[in-house]
Amino acid sequence: MLWACLRFPGLAFSAAFAATPEAGPSALLDTRARQRLIAAANPEASTFGVRRGQSLAAARALCPALEVRPRDREAEARLLAELAAWCYQFSGHVSLVPPGAILMELGASLRLFDGWPVLAERLCHGLSEQGHAHTMAATPFPAASWVFAAHADGMVLPEREGVIRMLGALSLDRAGLPATTVKSLHAMGFRRLDEVFRLPRPELTRRIGRDGVNWLDRIRGQATHPLAAWQPPANFQQRIEFDSELDGSQPLLFPLQRLTRALANLLAARDGGVQRFTLTLEHARGATTRVVVAMAAPQRDAERLFELARTRLERTVLPAPARAIELDAEELPVFRPPVRDLFEPVRGDGLDWPTLDERLRARLGDAALRQIALVADHRPERAMRYGTPDSTVPLPRRRRPLWLLPRPLPMRPEPTAVLAGPERIESGWWDGEDTRRDYYIVRTANGQQAWAYLPPGTLDGWMLHGWFA
């Protein structure tokens, strides 16, 4: 087994700044403390001397431009679950380690992803694309991976002997022990873990307690601790509340991108797609605006989901500034990528029809595009209509032009060549508009292909009815 641990030092900031991007020196307030104390500071704020445990007044004295947000532990838990959903595509056993770490068993995935270097590169590249700073380590023991991920980013130790040796070289303050336990061991003269490992077990238990001994057993693989496996939910619902009202669609794009990325991560975990989801914008006095995003086929690419949602949102006139945004997707069908022929030639940069259809509908509105449906009538002018296709209507057996004239016109000059035909169409006796025609595919003097007909039994009087592309 190989347990990898991902730790996210900036997760609390990412959760607190979900509505607007973090910019400049920033800090989070500890909402559980009675006093207004700093819970965390970003690197820009740290350069001014802002640090954890500092009073807000002292922090602002050091950095007047400091932006402060309350720490949102619920949002952190949601973001950690979102990252677990993304990690689920690499492992069948993913466990959350709040407040900012994920453990996943990768032993069974190494062969699938061509070994650890390739898998690690994919993990790092994917998390960096999403903007999540992280550290990572992998060992056979989950607890040891958690310890090394904090202080030895990139370390991979597949063998137990290597783990024990590297643990022994760690200072006590990096071993994951409680601060009071570390302080007591320092007072006894201990500085590294290998010194503690050499103590007799009864003596060690007396000095650091049963919980401390159990932790040292866990990081060495001498004791196991059950890890609850995270499971992706059956649907998606996520809401981002703003610190202040946002007016217009442009300020909403950052939180919208966060929501669509979270949805894409869940879809990757479920190996599913989404064909329809709803954006709900909340305004003052309980008013809401709903924006429905529908697609021609299930999708799960984060960029495409964001593009379609953004286009729909930009076309929506908001009656008032928004206080929050919510994304709901109730149905997440299995995603089936389009099947391509093995020897299909490489396409250019053009869009396939479902993608073009989605983009046009998002930009122009659903009413701007109409679909052609076949009708069970042999008369060409009545064989098609706008509407939902009926699968029970058979396709014509012969070639038909897509461009029909509103009404047939005399053909001048007459065709220079007959390419196919005749095809007799005789129909309409039941509604008083009986039609009897012999249709031909012909070439005109200009080299165009046309669809024309003659009255049955005649050789002149050509009538032009359509054009072939």
Tab-separated table of C-alpha atoms in Angstrom:
chain	number	residue	atom	x	y	z
A	1	MET	CA	0.000	0.000	0.000
A	2	LEU	CA	1.057	3.565	-0.628
A	3	TRP	CA	-0.745	6.382	1.152
A	4	ALA	CA	-0.322	9.868	-0.249
A	5	CYS	CA	-1.142	12.944	1.788
A	6	LEU	CA	-2.009	16.315	0.266
A	7	ARG	CA	-1.903	19.294	2.595
A	8	PHE	CA	-3.343	22.669	1.574
A	9	PRO	CA	-1.800	25.509	3.593
A	10	GLY	CA	-3.884	28.162	1.822
A	11	LEU	CA	-7.231	26.376	1.997
A	12	ALA	CA	-8.634	28.656	4.689
A	13	PHE	CA	-7.876	31.723	2.550
A	14	SER	CA	-9.342	30.130	-0.574
A	15	ALA	CA	-12.557	29.397	1.310
A	16	ALA	CA	-12.804	32.859	2.856
A	17	PHE	CA	-12.107	34.604	-0.478
A	18	ALA	CA	-14.480	32.474	-2.570
A	19	ALA	CA	-16.471	35.487	-3.810
A	20	THR	CA	-13.600	37.817	-4.682
A	21	PRO	CA	-9.964	36.976	-5.410
A	22	GLU	CA	-7.456	37.505	-2.648
A	23	ALA	CA	-5.323	40.591	-3.316
A	24	GLY	CA	-2.608	42.195	-1.213
A	25	PRO	CA	-1.894	41.554	2.475
A	26	SER	CA	-4.767	39.568	3.976
A	27	ALA	CA	-5.547	37.842	7.244
A	28	LEU	CA	-8.271	35.701	8.773
A	29	LEU	CA	-9.897	36.295	12.138
A	30	ASP	CA	-10.374	33.484	14.646
A	31	THR	CA	-14.151	33.393	15.070
A	32	ARG	CA	-13.927	31.013	18.053
A	33	ALA	CA	-11.782	33.292	20.219
A	34	ARG	CA	-13.344	35.824	22.550
A	35	GLN	CA	-10.894	38.482	21.400
A	36	ARG	CA	-10.350	39.536	17.793
A	37	LEU	CA	-7.205	37.524	17.082
A	38	ILE	CA	-5.464	36.702	13.824
A	39	ALA	CA	-5.993	33.039	12.849
A	40	ALA	CA	-3.795	33.101	9.729
A	41	ALA	CA	-1.896	35.584	7.570
A	42	ASN	CA	-0.944	35.293	3.911
A	43	PRO	CA	2.712	35.736	2.825
A	44	GLU	CA	2.175	39.418	1.907
A	45	ALA	CA	0.840	40.159	5.377
A	46	SER	CA	3.613	38.138	7.030
A	47	THR	CA	6.247	40.414	5.486
A	48	PHE	CA	4.758	43.252	7.574
A	49	GLY	CA	5.022	41.186	10.762
A	50	VAL	CA	1.413	40.015	10.936
A	51	ARG	CA	1.267	36.575	12.531
A	52	ARG	CA	-1.110	34.080	14.073
A	53	GLY	CA	-2.376	34.870	17.579
A	54	GLN	CA	-1.819	38.602	17.165
A	55	SER	CA	-4.580	41.014	18.094
A	56	LEU	CA	-6.343	42.712	15.218
A	57	ALA	CA	-5.321	46.135	16.514
A	58	ALA	CA	-1.652	45.157	16.558
A	59	ALA	CA	-1.903	43.659	13.069
A	60	ARG	CA	-3.484	46.824	11.641
A	61	ALA	CA	-0.825	48.930	13.318
A	62	LEU	CA	1.833	46.921	11.457
A	63	CYS	CA	-0.109	46.842	8.176
A	64	PRO	CA	-2.793	49.534	7.749
A	65	ALA	CA	-3.795	48.116	4.339
A	66	LEU	CA	-4.507	44.681	5.819
A	67	GLU	CA	-7.728	43.103	4.486
A	68	VAL	CA	-9.397	40.999	7.155
A	69	ARG	CA	-12.039	38.302	6.721
A	70	PRO	CA	-13.604	36.031	9.347
A	71	ARG	CA	-12.498	32.430	9.078
A	72	ASP	CA	-15.307	30.323	7.596
A	73	ARG	CA	-14.865	26.749	8.761
A	74	GLU	CA	-18.000	25.531	6.996
A	75	ALA	CA	-16.699	26.898	3.694
A	76	GLU	CA	-13.344	25.220	4.394
A	77	ALA	CA	-15.093	21.874	4.889
A	78	ARG	CA	-16.964	22.316	1.594
A	79	LEU	CA	-13.760	23.213	-0.253
A	80	LEU	CA	-11.942	20.212	1.240
A	81	ALA	CA	-14.777	17.964	0.040
A	82	GLU	CA	-14.523	19.577	-3.405
A	83	LEU	CA	-10.825	18.726	-3.538
A	84	ALA	CA	-11.611	15.193	-2.363
A	85	ALA	CA	-14.013	14.876	-5.299
A	86	TRP	CA	-11.240	15.836	-7.675
A	87	CYS	CA	-8.827	13.367	-6.019
A	88	TYR	CA	-11.406	10.594	-6.280
A	89	GLN	CA	-10.521	10.103	-9.954
A	90	PHE	CA	-7.077	8.874	-8.855
A	91	SER	CA	-8.028	6.615	-5.930
A	92	GLY	CA	-10.965	4.568	-4.736
A	93	HIS	CA	-10.180	5.368	-1.084
A	94	VAL	CA	-10.045	9.073	-0.282
A	95	SER	CA	-10.241	10.330	3.309
A	96	LEU	CA	-10.645	13.854	4.651
A	97	VAL	CA	-8.275	15.053	7.361
A	98	PRO	CA	-9.719	18.411	8.482
A	99	PRO	CA	-9.018	21.216	8.444
A	100	GLY	CA	-6.725	21.106	5.411
A	101	ALA	CA	-5.462	17.677	4.320
A	102	ILE	CA	-6.525	14.671	2.251
A	103	LEU	CA	-5.244	11.101	2.405
A	104	MET	CA	-5.658	8.649	-0.470
A	105	GLU	CA	-4.461	5.117	-1.053
A	106	LEU	CA	-2.604	4.979	-4.372
A	107	GLY	CA	-1.026	1.537	-4.349
A	108	ALA	CA	-3.695	0.143	-6.660
A	109	SER	CA	-3.468	3.179	-8.969
A	110	LEU	CA	0.251	3.176	-9.712
A	111	ARG	CA	0.040	0.702	-12.572
A	112	LEU	CA	-3.000	2.467	-14.038
A	113	PHE	CA	-1.145	5.805	-14.129
A	114	ASP	CA	2.259	4.415	-15.197
A	115	GLY	CA	3.961	4.738	-11.842
A	116	TRP	CA	4.418	7.319	-9.126
A	117	PRO	CA	6.291	10.047	-11.105
A	118	VAL	CA	3.505	10.300	-13.706
A	119	LEU	CA	0.751	10.174	-11.083
A	120	ALA	CA	2.446	12.778	-8.893
A	121	GLU	CA	2.902	15.084	-11.874
A	122	ARG	CA	-0.784	14.809	-12.754
A	123	LEU	CA	-1.791	15.567	-9.177
A	124	CYS	CA	0.462	18.601	-8.932
A	125	HIS	CA	-0.475	19.935	-12.370
A	126	GLY	CA	-4.199	19.587	-11.738
A	127	LEU	CA	-4.090	21.282	-8.339
A	128	SER	CA	-1.896	24.093	-9.642
A	129	GLU	CA	-4.341	24.687	-12.509
A	130	GLN	CA	-7.078	25.138	-9.922
A	131	GLY	CA	-4.949	27.584	-7.954
A	132	HIS	CA	-4.435	25.438	-4.841
A	133	ALA	CA	-0.995	25.569	-3.230
A	134	HIS	CA	-0.186	22.187	-1.710
A	135	THR	CA	2.489	19.904	-0.314
A	136	MET	CA	2.587	16.139	-0.807
A	137	ALA	CA	4.291	13.051	0.580
A	138	ALA	CA	3.717	9.309	0.244
A	139	THR	CA	4.588	6.376	2.509
A	140	PRO	CA	2.997	3.015	3.407
A	141	PHE	CA	1.510	4.600	6.580
A	142	PRO	CA	-1.165	7.334	6.469
A	143	ALA	CA	0.011	9.081	9.638
A	144	ALA	CA	3.630	9.191	8.455
A	145	SER	CA	2.539	10.631	5.099
A	146	TRP	CA	0.632	13.352	6.955
A	147	VAL	CA	3.751	14.222	8.999
A	148	PHE	CA	6.107	14.327	6.014
A	149	ALA	CA	3.696	16.328	3.839
A	150	ALA	CA	3.987	19.191	6.315
A	151	HIS	CA	7.783	19.411	6.354
A	152	ALA	CA	9.206	17.304	3.487
A	153	ASP	CA	7.234	18.163	0.370
A	154	GLY	CA	7.680	15.607	-2.412
A	155	MET	CA	9.102	12.849	-0.190
A	156	VAL	CA	8.235	9.308	-1.302
A	157	LEU	CA	9.266	6.386	0.905
A	158	PRO	CA	7.787	3.087	-0.338
A	159	GLU	CA	9.611	0.893	2.225
A	160	ARG	CA	9.015	0.726	5.986
A	161	GLU	CA	12.726	0.879	6.852
A	162	GLY	CA	13.127	4.178	5.032
A	163	VAL	CA	10.125	5.648	6.857
A	164	ILE	CA	11.525	4.678	10.293
A	165	ARG	CA	14.930	6.119	9.431
A	166	MET	CA	13.539	9.458	8.219
A	167	LEU	CA	11.138	9.715	11.159
A	168	GLY	CA	13.999	9.247	13.578
A	169	ALA	CA	15.783	12.276	12.091
A	170	LEU	CA	12.769	14.557	12.651
A	171	SER	CA	12.767	17.109	15.437
A	172	LEU	CA	10.001	16.610	17.997
A	173	ASP	CA	8.137	19.769	17.003
A	174	ARG	CA	7.607	18.262	13.520
A	175	ALA	CA	6.334	14.865	14.658
A	176	GLY	CA	2.654	15.782	14.943
A	177	LEU	CA	2.645	15.501	18.738
A	178	PRO	CA	0.668	17.989	20.867
A	179	ALA	CA	2.595	21.127	21.831
A	180	THR	CA	2.360	20.273	25.547
A	181	THR	CA	3.887	16.836	24.895
A	182	VAL	CA	6.735	18.344	22.879
A	183	LYS	CA	7.398	20.870	25.644
A	184	SER	CA	7.571	18.095	28.243
A	185	LEU	CA	9.963	16.015	26.149
A	186	HIS	CA	12.178	19.057	25.566
A	187	ALA	CA	12.335	19.575	29.326
A	188	MET	CA	13.569	16.000	29.656
A	189	GLY	CA	16.367	16.654	27.169
A	190	PHE	CA	14.892	14.951	24.086
A	191	ARG	CA	15.176	16.688	20.730
A	192	ARG	CA	14.620	14.079	17.987
A	193	LEU	CA	12.219	11.202	17.479
A	194	ASP	CA	14.894	8.489	17.378
A	195	GLU	CA	15.785	9.409	20.958
A	196	VAL	CA	12.177	8.895	22.002
A	197	PHE	CA	11.861	5.652	20.029
A	198	ARG	CA	14.687	4.102	22.115
A	199	LEU	CA	12.804	4.561	25.386
A	200	PRO	CA	11.202	1.441	26.904
A	201	ARG	CA	7.480	1.398	26.207
A	202	PRO	CA	6.327	1.564	29.866
A	203	GLU	CA	8.637	4.520	30.474
A	204	LEU	CA	7.464	6.234	27.266
A	205	THR	CA	3.812	5.736	28.220
A	206	ARG	CA	4.432	7.232	31.646
A	207	ARG	CA	6.060	10.304	30.132
A	208	ILE	CA	3.747	11.157	27.192
A	209	GLY	CA	0.581	9.170	27.918
A	210	ARG	CA	-1.227	6.446	26.005
A	211	ASP	CA	-2.431	8.822	23.244
A	212	GLY	CA	1.125	10.002	22.543
A	213	VAL	CA	2.402	6.406	22.358
A	214	ASN	CA	-0.458	5.435	20.043
A	215	TRP	CA	0.452	8.298	17.706
A	216	LEU	CA	4.099	7.211	17.573
A	217	ASP	CA	2.906	3.671	16.793
A	218	ARG	CA	0.704	4.963	13.997
A	219	ILE	CA	3.434	6.950	12.237
A	220	ARG	CA	5.697	3.845	12.370
A	221	GLY	CA	2.961	1.526	11.092
A	222	GLN	CA	2.808	-0.444	14.355
A	223	ALA	CA	-0.841	0.459	14.940
A	224	THR	CA	-3.703	1.064	12.559
A	225	HIS	CA	-6.364	3.738	12.676
A	226	PRO	CA	-9.538	3.359	10.597
A	227	LEU	CA	-9.945	6.064	7.953
A	228	ALA	CA	-13.464	6.875	6.855
A	229	ALA	CA	-13.747	6.720	3.065
A	230	TRP	CA	-15.250	9.821	1.469
A	231	GLN	CA	-18.033	9.195	-1.049
A	232	PRO	CA	-19.177	11.676	-3.735
A	233	PRO	CA	-22.783	12.913	-3.295
A	234	ALA	CA	-25.522	12.063	-5.789
A	235	ASN	CA	-26.199	15.702	-6.736
A	236	PHE	CA	-24.583	19.113	-6.496
A	237	GLN	CA	-25.664	22.167	-4.558
A	238	GLN	CA	-23.283	24.917	-3.516
A	239	ARG	CA	-23.820	28.513	-2.481
A	240	ILE	CA	-21.448	31.461	-2.143
A	241	GLU	CA	-22.538	34.433	-0.082
A	242	PHE	CA	-20.917	37.808	-0.780
A	243	ASP	CA	-19.500	40.253	1.758
A	244	SER	CA	-21.200	43.077	-0.126
A	245	GLU	CA	-23.708	43.344	-2.952
A	246	LEU	CA	-22.290	42.760	-6.449
A	247	ASP	CA	-23.827	44.772	-9.263
A	248	GLY	CA	-23.789	43.442	-12.832
A	249	SER	CA	-22.536	40.161	-14.262
A	250	GLN	CA	-18.801	40.965	-14.396
A	251	PRO	CA	-18.142	40.816	-10.614
A	252	LEU	CA	-20.047	37.514	-10.511
A	253	LEU	CA	-17.643	35.725	-12.852
A	254	PHE	CA	-15.069	34.862	-10.169
A	255	PRO	CA	-17.531	33.084	-7.828
A	256	LEU	CA	-19.215	31.530	-10.875
A	257	GLN	CA	-15.910	30.029	-11.966
A	258	ARG	CA	-15.422	28.601	-8.466
A	259	LEU	CA	-18.851	26.975	-8.584
A	260	THR	CA	-18.482	25.470	-12.054
A	261	ARG	CA	-15.046	24.126	-11.159
A	262	ALA	CA	-16.499	22.517	-8.027
A	263	LEU	CA	-19.230	20.956	-10.151
A	264	ALA	CA	-16.646	19.637	-12.635
A	265	ASN	CA	-14.658	18.087	-9.770
A	266	LEU	CA	-17.732	16.242	-8.525
A	267	LEU	CA	-18.530	15.045	-12.035
A	268	ALA	CA	-14.987	13.687	-12.374
A	269	ALA	CA	-15.421	11.814	-9.077
A	270	ARG	CA	-18.732	10.284	-10.166
A	271	ASP	CA	-17.550	9.662	-13.745
A	272	GLY	CA	-20.665	11.572	-14.714
A	273	GLY	CA	-21.816	14.592	-16.663
A	274	VAL	CA	-24.436	17.297	-16.388
A	275	GLN	CA	-26.904	18.388	-19.038
A	276	ARG	CA	-28.811	21.011	-17.066
A	277	PHE	CA	-28.127	23.118	-13.984
A	278	THR	CA	-29.589	26.241	-12.428
A	279	LEU	CA	-27.957	29.415	-11.151
A	280	THR	CA	-29.916	31.279	-8.482
A	281	LEU	CA	-28.935	34.861	-7.700
A	282	GLU	CA	-30.241	36.218	-4.422
A	283	HIS	CA	-31.181	39.890	-4.023
A	284	ALA	CA	-32.496	42.074	-1.227
A	285	ARG	CA	-35.900	41.355	0.349
A	286	GLY	CA	-35.799	37.705	-0.678
A	287	ALA	CA	-35.966	38.356	-4.437
A	288	THR	CA	-34.184	35.863	-6.691
A	289	THR	CA	-33.169	35.512	-10.337
A	290	ARG	CA	-32.935	32.044	-11.861
A	291	VAL	CA	-30.704	31.301	-14.841
A	292	VAL	CA	-31.096	27.856	-16.412
A	293	VAL	CA	-28.090	26.466	-18.273
A	294	ALA	CA	-29.029	23.583	-20.585
A	295	MET	CA	-26.742	21.661	-22.943
A	296	ALA	CA	-27.332	19.512	-25.987
A	297	ALA	CA	-25.424	16.608	-24.401
A	298	PRO	CA	-23.966	15.883	-20.939
A	299	GLN	CA	-20.716	17.769	-20.264
A	300	ARG	CA	-18.151	17.770	-17.467
A	301	ASP	CA	-15.306	19.970	-18.658
A	302	ALA	CA	-14.835	22.867	-16.216
A	303	GLU	CA	-13.981	25.430	-18.901
A	304	ARG	CA	-16.992	24.569	-21.047
A	305	LEU	CA	-19.373	24.626	-18.067
A	306	PHE	CA	-18.042	28.039	-17.059
A	307	GLU	CA	-18.242	29.411	-20.608
A	308	LEU	CA	-21.871	28.353	-21.055
A	309	ALA	CA	-22.884	29.632	-17.610
A	310	ARG	CA	-21.051	32.925	-18.142
A	311	THR	CA	-22.726	33.517	-21.513
A	312	ARG	CA	-26.165	32.845	-20.049
A	313	LEU	CA	-25.458	35.095	-17.091
A	314	GLU	CA	-24.192	37.956	-19.257
A	315	ARG	CA	-27.450	37.889	-21.249
A	316	THR	CA	-29.535	38.109	-18.069
A	317	VAL	CA	-30.638	41.525	-16.839
A	318	LEU	CA	-30.420	41.523	-13.052
A	319	PRO	CA	-33.174	43.541	-11.357
A	320	ALA	CA	-30.901	44.411	-8.412
A	321	PRO	CA	-27.369	43.739	-7.088
A	322	ALA	CA	-26.745	40.163	-5.952
A	323	ARG	CA	-26.028	39.103	-2.391
A	324	ALA	CA	-25.305	35.434	-3.091
A	325	ILE	CA	-25.118	32.907	-5.911
A	326	GLU	CA	-26.088	29.243	-5.821
A	327	LEU	CA	-25.555	26.455	-8.360
A	328	ASP	CA	-27.864	23.418	-8.339
A	329	ALA	CA	-27.526	20.279	-10.466
A	330	GLU	CA	-29.947	17.505	-9.550
A	331	GLU	CA	-29.346	15.016	-12.347
A	332	LEU	CA	-25.804	13.818	-13.014
A	333	PRO	CA	-26.050	11.117	-15.698
A	334	VAL	CA	-23.163	8.841	-16.622
A	335	PHE	CA	-20.800	10.633	-18.968
A	336	ARG	CA	-20.252	8.849	-22.270
A	337	PRO	CA	-17.562	10.499	-24.391
A	338	PRO	CA	-18.234	10.509	-28.129
A	339	VAL	CA	-16.994	7.376	-29.864
A	340	ARG	CA	-14.453	8.079	-32.578
A	341	ASP	CA	-13.404	5.757	-35.338
A	342	LEU	CA	-9.875	4.447	-34.848
A	343	PHE	CA	-8.856	5.659	-38.298
A	344	GLU	CA	-10.842	8.914	-38.268
A	345	PRO	CA	-8.720	11.729	-39.736
A	346	VAL	CA	-7.590	14.477	-37.418
A	347	ARG	CA	-10.058	17.338	-37.356
A	348	GLY	CA	-9.230	20.987	-37.583
A	349	ASP	CA	-10.052	23.573	-34.971
A	350	GLY	CA	-13.760	23.725	-35.909
A	351	LEU	CA	-16.457	23.025	-33.336
A	352	ASP	CA	-18.616	19.928	-33.422
A	353	TRP	CA	-22.353	20.464	-33.747
A	354	PRO	CA	-23.342	19.924	-30.053
A	355	THR	CA	-20.733	22.473	-28.928
A	356	LEU	CA	-21.786	25.005	-31.564
A	357	ASP	CA	-25.446	24.467	-30.675
A	358	GLU	CA	-24.765	25.079	-26.972
A	359	ARG	CA	-22.767	28.233	-27.615
A	360	LEU	CA	-25.320	29.707	-30.002
A	361	ARG	CA	-28.168	29.019	-27.588
A	362	ALA	CA	-26.203	30.521	-24.710
A	363	ARG	CA	-25.398	33.689	-26.685
A	364	LEU	CA	-28.596	34.190	-28.671
A	365	GLY	CA	-31.182	32.464	-26.531
A	366	ASP	CA	-33.079	29.223	-27.024
A	367	ALA	CA	-35.682	30.881	-29.268
A	368	ALA	CA	-33.017	31.945	-31.788
A	369	LEU	CA	-32.359	28.348	-32.886
A	370	ARG	CA	-35.037	26.107	-34.316
A	371	GLN	CA	-34.767	22.432	-35.139
A	372	ILE	CA	-35.981	20.832	-38.374
A	373	ALA	CA	-38.185	17.774	-37.973
A	374	LEU	CA	-39.402	15.350	-40.624
A	375	VAL	CA	-43.111	14.913	-41.300
A	376	ALA	CA	-44.730	11.761	-42.695
A	377	ASP	CA	-45.701	13.392	-46.011
A	378	HIS	CA	-44.156	12.673	-49.436
A	379	ARG	CA	-44.769	16.207	-50.756
A	380	PRO	CA	-41.423	18.039	-50.348
A	381	GLU	CA	-42.965	21.344	-49.242
A	382	ARG	CA	-44.776	19.511	-46.440
A	383	ALA	CA	-42.128	16.967	-45.489
A	384	MET	CA	-40.338	19.205	-42.965
A	385	ARG	CA	-41.324	21.586	-40.195
A	386	TYR	CA	-39.756	23.311	-37.201
A	387	GLY	CA	-40.106	21.307	-34.015
A	388	THR	CA	-38.916	18.285	-32.064
A	389	PRO	CA	-37.852	15.377	-34.305
A	390	ASP	CA	-40.072	12.302	-34.313
A	391	SER	CA	-37.992	9.127	-34.282
A	392	THR	CA	-40.851	7.151	-35.826
A	393	VAL	CA	-40.685	9.103	-39.115
A	394	PRO	CA	-38.316	7.286	-41.515
A	395	LEU	CA	-35.597	9.176	-43.344
A	396	PRO	CA	-36.054	9.612	-47.113
A	397	ARG	CA	-34.451	6.825	-49.110
A	398	ARG	CA	-33.315	9.207	-51.829
A	399	ARG	CA	-31.148	12.257	-51.759
A	400	ARG	CA	-32.972	15.465	-50.832
A	401	PRO	CA	-31.749	19.084	-50.906
A	402	LEU	CA	-31.700	21.024	-47.631
A	403	TRP	CA	-32.470	24.265	-49.444
A	404	LEU	CA	-36.041	24.200	-50.768
A	405	LEU	CA	-37.505	27.260	-52.464
A	406	PRO	CA	-40.626	28.755	-50.854
A	407	ARG	CA	-42.469	27.700	-54.033
A	408	PRO	CA	-41.365	26.066	-57.318
A	409	LEU	CA	-40.243	28.445	-60.074
A	410	PRO	CA	-39.888	27.954	-63.831
A	411	MET	CA	-36.319	26.910	-64.605
A	412	ARG	CA	-34.604	29.211	-67.125
A	413	PRO	CA	-32.459	28.146	-68.871
A	414	GLU	CA	-33.279	24.473	-68.827
A	415	PRO	CA	-30.815	21.937	-67.289
A	416	THR	CA	-27.727	20.968	-69.247
A	417	ALA	CA	-27.608	17.422	-67.834
A	418	VAL	CA	-29.763	14.995	-65.830
A	419	LEU	CA	-27.719	13.367	-63.029
A	420	ALA	CA	-30.390	11.168	-61.404
A	421	GLY	CA	-34.082	10.424	-61.673
A	422	PRO	CA	-36.893	10.347	-62.257
A	423	GLU	CA	-38.456	9.895	-58.820
A	424	ARG	CA	-42.252	9.863	-58.976
A	425	ILE	CA	-44.048	11.682	-56.133
A	426	GLU	CA	-47.820	11.324	-56.208
A	427	SER	CA	-49.665	12.285	-53.048
A	428	GLY	CA	-52.216	14.591	-51.430
A	429	TRP	CA	-55.451	13.247	-52.887
A	430	TRP	CA	-57.019	13.156	-49.391
A	431	ASP	CA	-56.739	16.902	-48.684
A	432	GLY	CA	-57.596	18.353	-52.090
A	433	GLU	CA	-53.986	19.255	-53.009
A	434	ASP	CA	-53.136	16.296	-55.207
A	435	THR	CA	-49.511	16.385	-56.453
A	436	ARG	CA	-48.051	14.343	-59.327
A	437	ARG	CA	-44.419	15.128	-60.232
A	438	ASP	CA	-41.305	13.439	-61.608
A	439	TYR	CA	-38.250	14.788	-59.751
A	440	TYR	CA	-34.681	14.852	-61.149
A	441	ILE	CA	-31.249	15.865	-59.888
A	442	VAL	CA	-29.901	18.119	-62.658
A	443	ARG	CA	-26.915	20.298	-63.474
A	444	THR	CA	-27.473	23.898	-64.519
A	445	ALA	CA	-25.549	25.939	-67.081
A	446	ASN	CA	-23.529	27.425	-64.185
A	447	GLY	CA	-22.472	23.970	-62.930
A	448	GLN	CA	-24.795	23.951	-59.908
A	449	GLN	CA	-26.752	20.897	-58.778
A	450	ALA	CA	-30.481	21.504	-58.532
A	451	TRP	CA	-33.633	19.578	-57.725
A	452	ALA	CA	-36.267	20.046	-60.439
A	453	TYR	CA	-39.359	18.268	-61.670
A	454	LEU	CA	-41.493	17.770	-64.751
A	455	PRO	CA	-45.165	16.926	-65.022
A	456	PRO	CA	-45.476	13.152	-65.589
A	457	GLY	CA	-45.290	12.171	-69.263
A	458	THR	CA	-43.743	15.458	-70.474
A	459	LEU	CA	-40.237	16.495	-71.531
A	460	ASP	CA	-40.431	20.238	-71.003
A	461	GLY	CA	-41.765	22.692	-68.460
A	462	TRP	CA	-38.957	22.281	-65.924
A	463	MET	CA	-39.776	23.647	-62.446
A	464	LEU	CA	-36.927	24.414	-60.002
A	465	HIS	CA	-37.717	23.324	-56.412
A	466	GLY	CA	-34.386	23.232	-54.542
A	467	TRP	CA	-30.594	23.527	-54.513
A	468	PHE	CA	-27.919	21.115	-53.382
A	469	ALA	CA	-24.916	22.480	-51.521
